[in-house]
């Protein structure tokens, strides 16, 4: 069953309420801990990264950060060390949350995307079936796609299938929920023509939904 946001919050609250490990750095407030755990768990799914991989990354990077910050203030070094330690505590809760979610037969939107991406990557016939159904593909608001969504779409429709993406990297405002602006910037590489070349690019530079006075003010503000 697919969970809505309210159900995700309730499930995370249950996990935190049952947690018996030490939580010293995350927060004094359960609400803030729930929000942090859900954001981290969703980001892992959106980027197709598992908990073990993130733990290994943090273990490798924490000493490098500490070394790079030797010339900085003690407070800065302490803040960075605390951020790594807070995430280590949160990852324990993420693992418990995922175990409970799996035991109850639940998934959320990020899980759906991650599962679809893995299916597309591991089973070529999935892409073949989708390309048979959709002879031409239009991807709208492509700057708002996540890493997992882009990988799924690339495996489904890459390799010369007729694909057009519409979007604006300057309107990429959903990074907080997993969107990656690099997807639209790399679209030509991810979806090459059948001969391997890069597809055509068109700039939609005429605004047809704002009065000219609005555009005059916007252009004056944007000029610097």
XYZ file of C-alpha atoms in Angstrom, residues 34-148:
115
model
C 10.684 12.988 12.614
C 11.096 15.666 9.931
C 14.841 15.060 9.699
C 14.499 11.278 9.490
C 11.817 11.480 6.787
C 13.835 13.978 4.732
C 16.952 11.814 4.957
C 15.090 8.605 4.145
C 13.377 10.230 1.153
C 16.675 11.653 -0.130
C 18.290 8.220 0.022
C 15.486 6.760 -2.096
C 15.477 9.676 -4.567
C 19.221 9.240 -5.116
C 19.183 5.410 -5.103
C 21.663 5.318 -2.199
C 21.326 2.791 0.622
C 22.139 3.366 4.292
C 25.368 1.348 4.166
C 26.677 3.438 1.258
C 25.968 6.699 3.080
C 27.637 5.410 6.246
C 30.726 4.465 4.221
C 30.730 7.885 2.550
C 30.506 9.708 5.877
C 33.273 7.575 7.389
C 35.560 8.441 4.478
C 34.654 12.129 4.261
C 34.511 13.167 7.929
C 38.335 13.095 8.379
C 38.787 15.059 5.140
C 36.402 17.758 6.378
C 38.207 17.909 9.715
C 41.554 18.325 7.962
C 40.258 20.981 5.580
C 38.863 22.988 8.483
C 42.044 23.047 10.588
C 42.511 26.709 9.706
C 38.917 27.549 10.613
C 37.417 28.351 13.979
C 36.876 25.687 16.608
C 33.129 26.342 16.418
C 33.122 25.594 12.671
C 34.996 22.334 13.215
C 32.642 21.358 16.025
C 29.594 22.165 13.872
C 30.841 19.942 11.053
C 31.674 17.077 13.411
C 28.231 17.435 14.991
C 26.537 17.293 11.579
C 28.211 13.962 10.795
C 27.347 12.590 14.250
C 23.715 13.741 13.956
C 23.385 11.985 10.621
C 24.837 8.776 12.088
C 22.126 8.839 14.760
C 19.439 9.560 12.157
C 20.582 6.645 9.987
C 19.850 4.229 12.838
C 16.284 5.561 12.889
C 16.047 5.419 9.085
C 16.963 1.732 9.172
C 14.293 1.037 11.796
C 11.744 3.049 9.808
C 12.497 1.072 6.663
C 12.251 -2.254 8.492
C 8.847 -1.336 9.908
C 7.651 -0.031 6.551
C 8.671 -3.279 4.884
C 7.109 -5.438 7.628
C 3.779 -3.633 7.182
C 3.852 -3.877 3.388
C 3.982 -0.092 2.915
C 5.759 2.201 0.469
C 5.756 5.905 -0.322
C 6.265 7.929 -3.498
C 10.073 7.849 -3.221
C 9.969 4.063 -2.828
C 7.839 3.782 -5.957
C 10.322 5.825 -7.983
C 13.318 3.891 -6.632
C 11.638 0.556 -7.365
C 10.698 1.656 -10.883
C 14.275 2.824 -11.541
C 15.717 -0.488 -10.368
C 13.215 -2.448 -12.465
C 14.091 -0.391 -15.556
C 17.809 -0.924 -14.961
C 17.670 -4.650 -14.237
C 15.001 -5.764 -16.750
C 15.515 -4.560 -20.321
C 12.093 -5.887 -21.351
C 10.410 -3.195 -19.224
C 11.911 -0.485 -21.410
C 11.013 -2.399 -24.575
C 7.364 -2.569 -23.509
C 7.225 1.138 -22.621
C 8.837 2.184 -25.920
C 6.258 0.107 -27.771
C 3.443 1.922 -25.950
C 4.869 5.456 -26.241
C 6.320 6.192 -29.663
C 7.108 9.809 -28.729
C 7.814 11.010 -25.179
C 7.434 14.534 -23.774
C 8.927 15.197 -20.334
C 7.558 18.429 -18.878
C 9.125 20.457 -16.016
C 12.224 18.291 -16.366
C 14.253 20.463 -13.987
C 12.105 19.048 -11.159
C 13.106 15.397 -11.670
C 15.195 13.500 -9.135
C 18.271 11.380 -9.765
C 16.156 8.205 -9.546
